[in-house]
Short mmCIF file of C-alpha atoms and ligand atoms in Angstrom, two decimals:
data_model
loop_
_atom_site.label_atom_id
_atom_site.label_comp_id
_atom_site.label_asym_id
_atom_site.label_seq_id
_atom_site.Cartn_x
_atom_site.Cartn_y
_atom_site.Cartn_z
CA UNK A 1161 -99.48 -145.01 13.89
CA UNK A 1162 -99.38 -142.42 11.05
CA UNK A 1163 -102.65 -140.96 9.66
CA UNK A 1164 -102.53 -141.81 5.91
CA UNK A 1165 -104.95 -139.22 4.81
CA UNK A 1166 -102.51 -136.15 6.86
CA UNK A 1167 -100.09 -138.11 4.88
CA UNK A 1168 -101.59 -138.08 1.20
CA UNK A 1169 -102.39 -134.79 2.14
CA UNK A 1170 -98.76 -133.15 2.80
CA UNK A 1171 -97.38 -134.53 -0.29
CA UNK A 1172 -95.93 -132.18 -2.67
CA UNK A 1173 -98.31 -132.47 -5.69
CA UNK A 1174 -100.95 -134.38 -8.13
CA UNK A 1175 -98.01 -136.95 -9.37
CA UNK A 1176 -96.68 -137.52 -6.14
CA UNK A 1177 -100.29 -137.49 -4.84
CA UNK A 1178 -100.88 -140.66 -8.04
CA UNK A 1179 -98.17 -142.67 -7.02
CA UNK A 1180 -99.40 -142.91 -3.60
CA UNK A 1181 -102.99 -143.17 -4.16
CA UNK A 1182 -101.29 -146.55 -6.26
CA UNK A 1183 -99.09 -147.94 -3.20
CA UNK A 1184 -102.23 -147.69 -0.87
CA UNK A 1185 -104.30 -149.33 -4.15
CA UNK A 1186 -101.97 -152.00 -4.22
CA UNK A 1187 -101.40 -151.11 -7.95
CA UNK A 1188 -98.02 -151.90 -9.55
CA UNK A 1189 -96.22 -148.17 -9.87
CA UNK A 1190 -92.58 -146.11 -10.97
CA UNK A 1191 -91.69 -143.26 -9.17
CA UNK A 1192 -89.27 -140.59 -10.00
CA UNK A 1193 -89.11 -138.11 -7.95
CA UNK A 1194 -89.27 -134.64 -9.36
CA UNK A 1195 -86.56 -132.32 -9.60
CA UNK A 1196 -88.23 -129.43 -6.77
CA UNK A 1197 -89.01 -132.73 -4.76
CA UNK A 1198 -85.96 -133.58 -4.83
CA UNK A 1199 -84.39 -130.75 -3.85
CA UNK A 1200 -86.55 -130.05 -0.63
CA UNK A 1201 -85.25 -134.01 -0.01
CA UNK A 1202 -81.91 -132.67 -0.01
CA UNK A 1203 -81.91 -130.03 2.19
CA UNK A 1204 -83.87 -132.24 4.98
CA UNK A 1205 -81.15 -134.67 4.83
CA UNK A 1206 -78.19 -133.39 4.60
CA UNK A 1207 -78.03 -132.13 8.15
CA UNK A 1208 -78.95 -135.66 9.49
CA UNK A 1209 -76.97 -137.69 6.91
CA UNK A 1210 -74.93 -139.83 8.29
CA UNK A 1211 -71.33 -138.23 8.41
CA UNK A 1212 -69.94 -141.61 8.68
CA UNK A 1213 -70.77 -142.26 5.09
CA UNK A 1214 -66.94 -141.92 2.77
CA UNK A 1215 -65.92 -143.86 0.61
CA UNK A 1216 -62.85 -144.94 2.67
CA UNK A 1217 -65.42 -147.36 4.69
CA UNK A 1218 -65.46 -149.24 1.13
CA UNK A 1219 -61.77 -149.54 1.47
CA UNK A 1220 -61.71 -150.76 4.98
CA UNK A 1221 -64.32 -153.40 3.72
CA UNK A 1222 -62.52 -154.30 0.38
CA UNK A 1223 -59.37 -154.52 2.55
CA UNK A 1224 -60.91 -157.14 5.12
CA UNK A 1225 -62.32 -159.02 2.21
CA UNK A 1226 -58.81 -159.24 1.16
CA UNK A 1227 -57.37 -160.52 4.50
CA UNK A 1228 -59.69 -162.98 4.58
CA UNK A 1229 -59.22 -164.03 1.42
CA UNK A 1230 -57.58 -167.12 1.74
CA UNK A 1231 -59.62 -168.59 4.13
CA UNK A 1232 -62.23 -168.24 1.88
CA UNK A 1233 -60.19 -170.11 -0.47
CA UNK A 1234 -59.73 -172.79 1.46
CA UNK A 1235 -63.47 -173.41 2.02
CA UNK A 1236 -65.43 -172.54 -1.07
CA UNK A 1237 -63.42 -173.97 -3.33
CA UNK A 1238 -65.92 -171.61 -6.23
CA UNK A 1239 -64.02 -169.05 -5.38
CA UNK A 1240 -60.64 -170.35 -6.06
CA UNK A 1241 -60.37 -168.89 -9.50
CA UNK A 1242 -60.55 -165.57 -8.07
CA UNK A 1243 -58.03 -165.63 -5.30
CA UNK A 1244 -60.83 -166.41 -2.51
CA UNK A 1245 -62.73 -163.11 -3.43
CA UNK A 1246 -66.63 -163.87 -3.19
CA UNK A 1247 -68.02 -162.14 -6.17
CA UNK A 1248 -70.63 -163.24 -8.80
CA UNK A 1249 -70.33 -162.69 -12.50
CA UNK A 1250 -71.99 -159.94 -15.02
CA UNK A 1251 -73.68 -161.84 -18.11
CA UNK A 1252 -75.57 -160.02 -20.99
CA UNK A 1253 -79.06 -161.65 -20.99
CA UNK A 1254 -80.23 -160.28 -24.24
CA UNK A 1255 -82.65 -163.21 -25.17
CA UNK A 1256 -83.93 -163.09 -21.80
CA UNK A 1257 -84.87 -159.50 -22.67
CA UNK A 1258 -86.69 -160.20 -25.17
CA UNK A 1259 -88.62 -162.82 -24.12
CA UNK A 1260 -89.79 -160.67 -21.01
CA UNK A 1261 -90.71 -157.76 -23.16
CA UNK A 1262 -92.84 -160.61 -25.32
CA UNK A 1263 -94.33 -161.96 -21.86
CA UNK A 1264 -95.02 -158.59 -20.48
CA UNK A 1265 -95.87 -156.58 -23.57
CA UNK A 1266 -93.27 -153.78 -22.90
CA UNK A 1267 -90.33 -152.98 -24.11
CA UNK A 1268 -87.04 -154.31 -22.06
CA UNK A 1269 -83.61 -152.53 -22.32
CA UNK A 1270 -81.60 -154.23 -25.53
CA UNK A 1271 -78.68 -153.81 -23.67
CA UNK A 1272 -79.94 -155.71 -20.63
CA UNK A 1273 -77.20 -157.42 -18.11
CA UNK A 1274 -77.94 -159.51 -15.08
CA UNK A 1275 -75.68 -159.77 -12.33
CA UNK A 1276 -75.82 -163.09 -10.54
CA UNK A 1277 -75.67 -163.33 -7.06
CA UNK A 1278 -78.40 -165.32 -7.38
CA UNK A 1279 -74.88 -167.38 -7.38
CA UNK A 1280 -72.63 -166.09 -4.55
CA UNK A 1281 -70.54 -168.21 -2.48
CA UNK A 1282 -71.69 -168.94 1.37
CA UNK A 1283 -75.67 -167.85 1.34
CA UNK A 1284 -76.54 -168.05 -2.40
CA UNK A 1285 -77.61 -164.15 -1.85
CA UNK A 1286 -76.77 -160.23 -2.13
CA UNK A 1287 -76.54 -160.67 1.51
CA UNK A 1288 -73.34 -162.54 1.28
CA UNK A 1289 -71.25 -159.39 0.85
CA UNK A 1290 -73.52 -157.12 3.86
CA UNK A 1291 -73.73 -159.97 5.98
CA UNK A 1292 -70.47 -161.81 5.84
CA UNK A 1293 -68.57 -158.67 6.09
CA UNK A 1294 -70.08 -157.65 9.51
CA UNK A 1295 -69.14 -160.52 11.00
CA UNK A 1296 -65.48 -160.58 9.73
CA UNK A 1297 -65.50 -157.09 11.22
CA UNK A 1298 -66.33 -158.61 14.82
CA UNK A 1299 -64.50 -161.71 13.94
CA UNK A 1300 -61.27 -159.39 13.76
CA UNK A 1301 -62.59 -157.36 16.93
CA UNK A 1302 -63.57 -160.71 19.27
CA UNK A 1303 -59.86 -162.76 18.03
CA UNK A 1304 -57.89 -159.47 19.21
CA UNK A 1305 -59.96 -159.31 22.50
CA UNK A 1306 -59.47 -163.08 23.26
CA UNK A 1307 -55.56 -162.51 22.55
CA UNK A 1308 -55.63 -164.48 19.24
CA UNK A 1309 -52.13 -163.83 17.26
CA UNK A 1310 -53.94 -162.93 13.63
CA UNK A 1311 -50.31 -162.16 12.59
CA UNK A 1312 -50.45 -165.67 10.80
CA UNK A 1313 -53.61 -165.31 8.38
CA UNK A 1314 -57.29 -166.17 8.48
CA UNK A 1315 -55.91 -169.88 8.50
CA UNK A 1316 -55.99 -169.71 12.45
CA UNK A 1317 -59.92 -169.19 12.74
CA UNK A 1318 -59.37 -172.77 11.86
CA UNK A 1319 -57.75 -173.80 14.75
CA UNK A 1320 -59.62 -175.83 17.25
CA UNK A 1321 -58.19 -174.06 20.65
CA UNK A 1322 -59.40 -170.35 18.76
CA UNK A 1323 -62.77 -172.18 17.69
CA UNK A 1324 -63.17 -172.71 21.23
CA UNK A 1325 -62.54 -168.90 22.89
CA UNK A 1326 -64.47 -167.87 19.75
CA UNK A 1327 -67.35 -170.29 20.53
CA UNK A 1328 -68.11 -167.91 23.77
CA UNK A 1329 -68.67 -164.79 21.63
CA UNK A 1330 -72.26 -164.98 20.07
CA UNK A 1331 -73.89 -163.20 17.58
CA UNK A 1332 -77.27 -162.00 17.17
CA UNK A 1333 -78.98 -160.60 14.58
CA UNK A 1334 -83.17 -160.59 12.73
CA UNK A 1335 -83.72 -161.87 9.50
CA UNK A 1336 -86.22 -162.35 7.01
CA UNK A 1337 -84.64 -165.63 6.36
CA UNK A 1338 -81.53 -164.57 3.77
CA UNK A 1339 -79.52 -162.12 5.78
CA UNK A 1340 -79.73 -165.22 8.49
CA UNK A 1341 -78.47 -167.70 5.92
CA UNK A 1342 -75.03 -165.35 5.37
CA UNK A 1343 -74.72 -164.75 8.47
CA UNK A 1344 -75.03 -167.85 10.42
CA UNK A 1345 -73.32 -169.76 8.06
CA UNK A 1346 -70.19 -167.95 8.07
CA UNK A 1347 -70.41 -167.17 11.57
CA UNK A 1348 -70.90 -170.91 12.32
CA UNK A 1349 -67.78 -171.08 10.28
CA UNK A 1350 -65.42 -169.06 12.13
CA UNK A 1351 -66.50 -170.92 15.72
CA UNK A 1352 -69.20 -168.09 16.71
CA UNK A 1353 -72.54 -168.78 18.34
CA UNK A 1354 -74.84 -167.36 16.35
CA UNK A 1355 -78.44 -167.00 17.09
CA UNK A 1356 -80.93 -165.67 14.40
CA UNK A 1357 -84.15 -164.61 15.08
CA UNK A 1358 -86.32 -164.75 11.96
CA UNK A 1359 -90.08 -163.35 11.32
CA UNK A 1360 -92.80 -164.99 9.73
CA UNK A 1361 -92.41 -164.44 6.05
CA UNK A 1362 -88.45 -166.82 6.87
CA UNK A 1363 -88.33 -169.89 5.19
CA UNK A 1364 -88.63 -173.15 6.85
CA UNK A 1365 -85.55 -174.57 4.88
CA UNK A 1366 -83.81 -171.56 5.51
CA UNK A 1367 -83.98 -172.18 9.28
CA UNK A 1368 -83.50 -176.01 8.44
CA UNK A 1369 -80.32 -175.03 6.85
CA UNK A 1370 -79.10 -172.93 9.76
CA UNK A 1371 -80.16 -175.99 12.35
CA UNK A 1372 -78.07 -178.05 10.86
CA UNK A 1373 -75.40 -175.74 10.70
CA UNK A 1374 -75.18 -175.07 14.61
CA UNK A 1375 -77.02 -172.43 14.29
CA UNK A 1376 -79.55 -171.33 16.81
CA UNK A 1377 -82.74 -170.32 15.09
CA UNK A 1378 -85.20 -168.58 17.56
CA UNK A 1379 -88.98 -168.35 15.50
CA UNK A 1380 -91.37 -165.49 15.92
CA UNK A 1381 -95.01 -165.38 14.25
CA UNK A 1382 -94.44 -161.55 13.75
CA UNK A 1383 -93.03 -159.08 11.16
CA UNK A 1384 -89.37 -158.41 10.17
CA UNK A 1385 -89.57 -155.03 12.26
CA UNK A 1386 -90.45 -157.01 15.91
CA UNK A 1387 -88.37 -159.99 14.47
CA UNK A 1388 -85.33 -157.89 14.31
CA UNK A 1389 -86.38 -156.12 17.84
CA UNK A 1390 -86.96 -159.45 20.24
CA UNK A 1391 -82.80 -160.11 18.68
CA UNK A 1392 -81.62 -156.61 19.85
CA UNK A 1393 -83.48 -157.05 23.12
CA UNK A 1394 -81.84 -160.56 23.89
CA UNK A 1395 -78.55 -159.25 22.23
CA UNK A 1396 -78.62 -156.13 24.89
CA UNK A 1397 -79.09 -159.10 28.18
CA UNK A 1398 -75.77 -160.86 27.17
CA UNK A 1399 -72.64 -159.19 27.61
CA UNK A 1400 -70.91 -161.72 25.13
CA UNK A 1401 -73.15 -161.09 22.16
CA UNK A 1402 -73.16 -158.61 19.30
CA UNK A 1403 -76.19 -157.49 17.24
CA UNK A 1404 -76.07 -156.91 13.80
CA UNK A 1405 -78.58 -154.23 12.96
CA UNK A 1406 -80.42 -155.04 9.98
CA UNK A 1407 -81.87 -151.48 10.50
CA UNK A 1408 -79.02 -149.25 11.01
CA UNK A 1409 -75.91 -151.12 10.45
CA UNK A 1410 -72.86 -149.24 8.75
CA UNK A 1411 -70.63 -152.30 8.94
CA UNK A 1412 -73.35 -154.53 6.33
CA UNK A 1413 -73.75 -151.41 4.26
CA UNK A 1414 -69.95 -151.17 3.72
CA UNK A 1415 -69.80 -155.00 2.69
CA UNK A 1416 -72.42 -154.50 0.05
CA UNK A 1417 -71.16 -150.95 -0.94
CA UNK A 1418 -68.25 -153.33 -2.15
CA UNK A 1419 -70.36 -154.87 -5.16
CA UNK A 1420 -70.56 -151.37 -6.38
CA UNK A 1421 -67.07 -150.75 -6.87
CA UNK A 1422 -66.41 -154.43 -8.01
CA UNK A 1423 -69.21 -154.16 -10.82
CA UNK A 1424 -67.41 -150.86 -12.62
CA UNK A 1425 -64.36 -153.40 -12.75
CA UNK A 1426 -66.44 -156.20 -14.66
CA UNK A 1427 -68.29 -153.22 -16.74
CA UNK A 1428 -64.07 -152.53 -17.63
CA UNK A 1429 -63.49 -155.84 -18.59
CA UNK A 1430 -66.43 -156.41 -20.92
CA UNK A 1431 -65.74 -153.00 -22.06
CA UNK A 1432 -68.93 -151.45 -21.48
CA UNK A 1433 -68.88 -147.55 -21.38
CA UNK A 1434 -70.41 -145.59 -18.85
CA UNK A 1435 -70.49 -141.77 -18.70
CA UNK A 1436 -73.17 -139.07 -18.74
CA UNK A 1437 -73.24 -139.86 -22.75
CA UNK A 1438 -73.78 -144.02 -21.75
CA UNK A 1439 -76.18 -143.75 -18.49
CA UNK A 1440 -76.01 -147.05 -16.36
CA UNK A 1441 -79.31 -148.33 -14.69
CA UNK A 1442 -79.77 -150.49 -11.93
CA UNK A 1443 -82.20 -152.33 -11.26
CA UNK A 1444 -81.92 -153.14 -7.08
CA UNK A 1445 -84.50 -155.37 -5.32
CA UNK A 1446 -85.21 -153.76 -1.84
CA UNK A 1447 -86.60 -154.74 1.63
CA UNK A 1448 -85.21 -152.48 4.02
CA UNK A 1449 -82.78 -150.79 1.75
CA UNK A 1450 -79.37 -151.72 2.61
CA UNK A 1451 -78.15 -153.68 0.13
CA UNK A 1452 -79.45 -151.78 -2.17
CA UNK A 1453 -78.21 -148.98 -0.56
CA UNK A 1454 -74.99 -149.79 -0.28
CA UNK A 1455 -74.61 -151.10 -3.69
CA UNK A 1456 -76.18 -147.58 -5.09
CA UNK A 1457 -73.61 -145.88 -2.70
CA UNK A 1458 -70.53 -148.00 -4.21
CA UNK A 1459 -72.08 -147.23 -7.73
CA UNK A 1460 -71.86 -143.55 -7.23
CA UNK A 1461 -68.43 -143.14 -6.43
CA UNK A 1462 -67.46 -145.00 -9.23
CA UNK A 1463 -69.92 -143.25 -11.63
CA UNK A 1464 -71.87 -140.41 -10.16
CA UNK A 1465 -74.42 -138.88 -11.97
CA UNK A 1466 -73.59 -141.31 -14.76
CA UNK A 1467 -75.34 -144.47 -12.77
CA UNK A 1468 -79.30 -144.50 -12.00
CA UNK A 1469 -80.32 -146.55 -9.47
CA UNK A 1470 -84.19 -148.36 -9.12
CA UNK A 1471 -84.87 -149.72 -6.14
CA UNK A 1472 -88.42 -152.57 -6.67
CA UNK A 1473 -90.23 -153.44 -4.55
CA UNK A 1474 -93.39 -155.84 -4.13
CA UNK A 1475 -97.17 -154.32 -3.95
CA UNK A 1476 -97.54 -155.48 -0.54
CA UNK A 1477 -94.51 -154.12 1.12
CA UNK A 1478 -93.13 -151.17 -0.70
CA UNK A 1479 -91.27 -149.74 2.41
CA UNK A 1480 -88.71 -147.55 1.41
CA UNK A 1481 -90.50 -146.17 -1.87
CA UNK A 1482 -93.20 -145.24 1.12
CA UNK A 1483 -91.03 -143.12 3.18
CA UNK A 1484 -89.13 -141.43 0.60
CA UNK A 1485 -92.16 -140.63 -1.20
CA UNK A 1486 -93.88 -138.92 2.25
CA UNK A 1487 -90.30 -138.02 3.59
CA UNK A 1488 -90.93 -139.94 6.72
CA UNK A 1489 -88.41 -142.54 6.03
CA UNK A 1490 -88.75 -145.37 8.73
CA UNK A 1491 -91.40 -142.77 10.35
CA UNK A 1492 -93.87 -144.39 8.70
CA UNK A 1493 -94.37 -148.16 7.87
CA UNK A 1494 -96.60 -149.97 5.14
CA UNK A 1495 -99.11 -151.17 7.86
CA UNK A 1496 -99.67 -147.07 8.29
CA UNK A 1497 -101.38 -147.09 4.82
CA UNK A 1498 -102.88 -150.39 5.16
CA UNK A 1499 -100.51 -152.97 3.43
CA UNK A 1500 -98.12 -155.55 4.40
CA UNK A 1501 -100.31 -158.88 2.89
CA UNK A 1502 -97.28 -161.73 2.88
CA UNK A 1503 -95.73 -161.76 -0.55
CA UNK A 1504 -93.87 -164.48 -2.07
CA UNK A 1505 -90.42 -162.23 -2.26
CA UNK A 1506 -89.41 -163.20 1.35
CA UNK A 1507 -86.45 -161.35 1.65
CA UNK A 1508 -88.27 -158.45 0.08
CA UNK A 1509 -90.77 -159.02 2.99
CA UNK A 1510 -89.66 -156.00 5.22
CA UNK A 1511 -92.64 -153.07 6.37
CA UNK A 1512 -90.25 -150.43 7.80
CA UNK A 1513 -87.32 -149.12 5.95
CA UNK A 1514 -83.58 -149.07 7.13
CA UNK A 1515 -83.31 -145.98 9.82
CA UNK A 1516 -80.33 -144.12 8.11
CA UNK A 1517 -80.41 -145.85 4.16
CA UNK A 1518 -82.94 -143.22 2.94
CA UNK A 1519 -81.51 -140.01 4.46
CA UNK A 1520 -77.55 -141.30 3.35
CA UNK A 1521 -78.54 -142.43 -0.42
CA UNK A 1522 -81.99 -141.43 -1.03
CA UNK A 1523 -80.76 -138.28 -3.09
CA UNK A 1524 -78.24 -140.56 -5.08
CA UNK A 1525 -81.09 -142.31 -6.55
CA UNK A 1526 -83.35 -142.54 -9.77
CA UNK A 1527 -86.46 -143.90 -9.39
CA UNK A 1528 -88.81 -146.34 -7.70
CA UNK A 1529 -90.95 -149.00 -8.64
CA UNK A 1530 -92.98 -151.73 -7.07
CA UNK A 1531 -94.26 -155.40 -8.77
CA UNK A 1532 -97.08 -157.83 -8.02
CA UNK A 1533 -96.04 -161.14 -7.03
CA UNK A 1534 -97.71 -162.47 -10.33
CA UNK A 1535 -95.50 -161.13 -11.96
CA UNK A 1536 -92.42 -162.13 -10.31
CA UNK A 1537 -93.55 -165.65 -10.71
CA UNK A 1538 -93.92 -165.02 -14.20
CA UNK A 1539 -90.64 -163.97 -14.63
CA UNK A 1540 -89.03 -166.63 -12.45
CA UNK A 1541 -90.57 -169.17 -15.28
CA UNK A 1542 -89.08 -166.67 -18.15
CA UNK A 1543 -86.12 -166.86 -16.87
CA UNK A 1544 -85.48 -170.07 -16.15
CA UNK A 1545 -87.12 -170.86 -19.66
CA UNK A 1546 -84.87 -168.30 -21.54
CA UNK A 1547 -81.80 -168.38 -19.65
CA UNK A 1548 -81.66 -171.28 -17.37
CA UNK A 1549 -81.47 -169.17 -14.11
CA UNK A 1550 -82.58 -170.53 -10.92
CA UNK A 1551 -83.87 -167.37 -8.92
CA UNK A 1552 -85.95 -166.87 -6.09
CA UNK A 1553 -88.92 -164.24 -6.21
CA UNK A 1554 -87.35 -161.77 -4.70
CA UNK A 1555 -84.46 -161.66 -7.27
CA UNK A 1556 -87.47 -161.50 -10.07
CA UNK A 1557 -87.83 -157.48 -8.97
CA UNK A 1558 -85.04 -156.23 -10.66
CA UNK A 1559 -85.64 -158.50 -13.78
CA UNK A 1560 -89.36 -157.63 -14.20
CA UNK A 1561 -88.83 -153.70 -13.51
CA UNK A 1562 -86.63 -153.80 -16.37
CA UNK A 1563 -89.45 -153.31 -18.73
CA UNK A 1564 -90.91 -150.32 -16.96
CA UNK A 1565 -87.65 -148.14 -17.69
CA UNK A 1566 -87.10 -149.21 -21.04
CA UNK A 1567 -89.77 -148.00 -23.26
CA UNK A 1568 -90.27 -144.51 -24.66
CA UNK A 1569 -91.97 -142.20 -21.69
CA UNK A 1570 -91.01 -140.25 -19.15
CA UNK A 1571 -89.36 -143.14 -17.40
CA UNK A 1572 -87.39 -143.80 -20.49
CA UNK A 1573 -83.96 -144.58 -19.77
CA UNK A 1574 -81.65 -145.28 -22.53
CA UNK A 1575 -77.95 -147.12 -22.15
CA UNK A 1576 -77.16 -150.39 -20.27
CA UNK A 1577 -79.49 -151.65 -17.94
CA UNK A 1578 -78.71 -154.54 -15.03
CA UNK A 1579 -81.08 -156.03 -13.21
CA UNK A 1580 -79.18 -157.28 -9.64
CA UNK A 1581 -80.72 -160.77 -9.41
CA UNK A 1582 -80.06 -161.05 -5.50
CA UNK A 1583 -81.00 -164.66 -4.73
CA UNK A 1584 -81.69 -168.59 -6.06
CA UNK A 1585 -79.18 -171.26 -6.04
CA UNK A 1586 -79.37 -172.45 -2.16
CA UNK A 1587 -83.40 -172.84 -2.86
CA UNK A 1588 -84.08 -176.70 -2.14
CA UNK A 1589 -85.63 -178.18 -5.47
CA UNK A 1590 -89.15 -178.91 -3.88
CA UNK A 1591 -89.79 -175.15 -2.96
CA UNK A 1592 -88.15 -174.01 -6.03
CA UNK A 1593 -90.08 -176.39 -8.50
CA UNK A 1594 -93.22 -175.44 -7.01
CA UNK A 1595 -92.17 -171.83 -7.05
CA UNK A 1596 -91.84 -172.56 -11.28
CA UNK A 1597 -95.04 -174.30 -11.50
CA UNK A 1598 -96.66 -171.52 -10.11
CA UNK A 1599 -94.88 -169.13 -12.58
CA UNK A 1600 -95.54 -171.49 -15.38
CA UNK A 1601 -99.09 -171.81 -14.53
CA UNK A 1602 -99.54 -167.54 -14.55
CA UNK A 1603 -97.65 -167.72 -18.29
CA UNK A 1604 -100.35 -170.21 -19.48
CA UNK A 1605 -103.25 -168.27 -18.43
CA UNK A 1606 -102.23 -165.13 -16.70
C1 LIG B 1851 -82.27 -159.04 1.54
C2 LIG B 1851 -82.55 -159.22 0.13
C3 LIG B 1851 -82.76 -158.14 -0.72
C4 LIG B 1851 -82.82 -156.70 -0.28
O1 LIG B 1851 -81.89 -156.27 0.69
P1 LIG B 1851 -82.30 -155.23 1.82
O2 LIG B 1851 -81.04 -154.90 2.49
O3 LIG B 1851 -83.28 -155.90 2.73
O4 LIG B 1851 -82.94 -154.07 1.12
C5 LIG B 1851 -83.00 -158.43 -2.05
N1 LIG B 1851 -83.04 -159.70 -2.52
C6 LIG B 1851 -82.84 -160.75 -1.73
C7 LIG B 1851 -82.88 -162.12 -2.31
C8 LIG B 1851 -82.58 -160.56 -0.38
O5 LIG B 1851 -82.39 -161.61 0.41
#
């Protein structure tokens, strides 16, 4: 347990000092941290940053992608039309702008993208990148222990006999529900057990989903953090199994580090600039930072300097802003300062950051902010409204922190803005149409 008023106390100064004072309040907030700040930041980290960190584990990713690319072909026939790569479009959404900044009084970016893995192949999620690469990383490792001959393609994880040596190998891993989804599905699909262990804030058609995929779905009535703990402890009694780290793997943050590269292609194609003259911002939902992470680290060694990351988060659990802000990192978690109230963006739903994501990528990035969960409602109902998209809260956080960069200010941040919508198109149509009733509810009478 951390001592929040020692903590409000060693912070730098009076606007670091405000932006806490509004995490503990509950209050909706940006933070960018200031140059000095910054610096100090630097110097702590960069003797415990994580050495593994170059951007040829973004190759070894891209290249596994590639191997498995026909499989992937073969069964999600969506991502035929790109030679089996799983990858989501970029679309301008300049009405949707608009009708936010209308909504929410503010000014949104006029050049204001969205990039949809709200519609991503296999979990409907970000976390189909992080998650599915990991476990074609032990796929690869577990077929080569069990003597499988890969010399003839991905095909042969198809095979019934290799189903059946795979079938012994299980996977573990903790999930706020979405990081479960990509991860059981496809390693249900290449012949793994998988069991996923998922904390209170998971979805019941999210575990649904994984039942009837063969997936065993272990419940807990506690946080993400002990969620993701109980799965490393039964991981650690069974020789056979292999736990994927929500909290410290490099192997997911490679798979999403991939988007980043991919997106300066698409930014290419629809020939959108970016260079120090033509910033790039970001707009990243986070829970414990990976994908985000990852995505930020890809960005940078595309663009450097040229790209400015925001990682949102929700009132209640604004985890990572939290330990950057007081340096702690995943020293200190949101219950340390009070908060952690269950928030509608599940798989934003996390109280303890990633152990490594802050020290590797917290210096690459721009700014903070956190949202209510009124007001990702009200933006799911914009959005679908506007732009018929289907998201789930936790997508809303990019989207709705937008508007809080846009404007004229010290946040101001001219050039093209995206706003990462991470999740929505596996959401069964009950939960989601309540979800927009909800949201259209708040724009009637907010
Ligand atoms: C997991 C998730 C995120 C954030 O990813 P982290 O690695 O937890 O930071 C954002 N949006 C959705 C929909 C997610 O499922």
């Amino acid at each position: 347990m951390t001592n929040a008023a020692a903590v409000r106390g060693g912070l730098s100064d009076e606007a670091d000092t405000a932006v806490f004072d509004d995490l503990v309040a509950g209050r909706p907030t940006v933070w960018i941290p200031g140059a000095a700040a910054d610096d100090t930041r630097a110097s702590i980290v960069s003797s415990t940053r994580t050495p593994a960190l170059t951007p040829a584990l973004i190759d070894a990713a891209e290249e596994r992608f590639r191997w498995f690319a026909p499989l992937f072909e073969e069964l999600f026939p969506q991502t035929r039309s790109q030679g089996g790569v799983i990858e989501s479009p970029l679309e301008k959404v300049a009405s949707l702008s608009r009708a936010l900044g209308e909504e929410f009084g503010e000014d949104f970016p006029h050049e204001l993208w969205a990039k949809r893995d709200d519609a991503l192949a296999v979990s409907g999620s970000v976390k189909s990148r992080g998650g599915i690469h990991e476990v074609l990383e032990v796929a690869l490792g577990a077929a080569r222990d069990l003597g499988v001959d890969l010399d003839s393609g991905p095909l042969v994880f198809l095979d019934e006999a290799v189903r059946e040596r795979m079938a012994r190998m299980r996977i573990v891993v903790g999930s706020t529900g979405n990081l479960g989804m990509s991860i059981g599905l496809m390693g249900a699909i290449l012949g793994f057990s998988v069991t996923v262990h998922m904390s209170l804030n998971a979805k019941a058609w999210k575990k649904d989903t994984l039942r009837a995929s063969g997936v065993e779905v272990v419940e807990h009535d506690t946080d993400f953090t002990q969620a993701v703990h109980a799965g490393r402890a039964a991981a650690e009694a069974d020789p056979r199994a292999h736990f994927i780290d929500d909290e410290n793997s490099l192997s997911l943050f490679a798979g999403y580090a991939v988007a980043g590269r991919r997106l300066a292609g698409q930014l290419a194609a629809a020939s959108v600039v970016v260079d120090e003259d033509h910033p790039l911002t970001v707009h990243l939902p986070c829970g414990i930072g990976g994908a985000p992470g990852g995505i930020a680290y890809g960005l940078s060694t595309e663009f450097g300097d040229a790209v400015r990351c925001v990682f949102v988060e929700p009132v209640s659990m604004p985890a990572f802003l939290l330990g950057r802000l007081t340096g702690l990192d995943d020293g200190i978690a949101v219950a340390d300062v009070g908060l952690g109230a269950l928030t509608v963006a599940d798989g934003l739903a996390v109280g303890r950051p990633s152990r490594f994501v802050g020290k590797a990528v917290g210096h690459l990035l721009h700014g903070y902010a956190t949202v209510t969960d009124d007001d990702l409602l009200r933006t799911l109902a914009v959005a679908e409204a506007t732009a018929g998209l289907r998201l789930e809260p936790s997508a809303c956080a990019g989207l709705r922190a937008a508007g809080r960069f846009a404007g004229a200010g010290p946040t101001e941040a001219p050039g093209t803005h995206i706003a990462w919508l991470t999740g929505g198109s596996l959401v069964p149509d009950q939960e989601y149409e309540a979800l927009l009733e909800a949201g259209r509810r708040l724009l009637r009478d907010p």
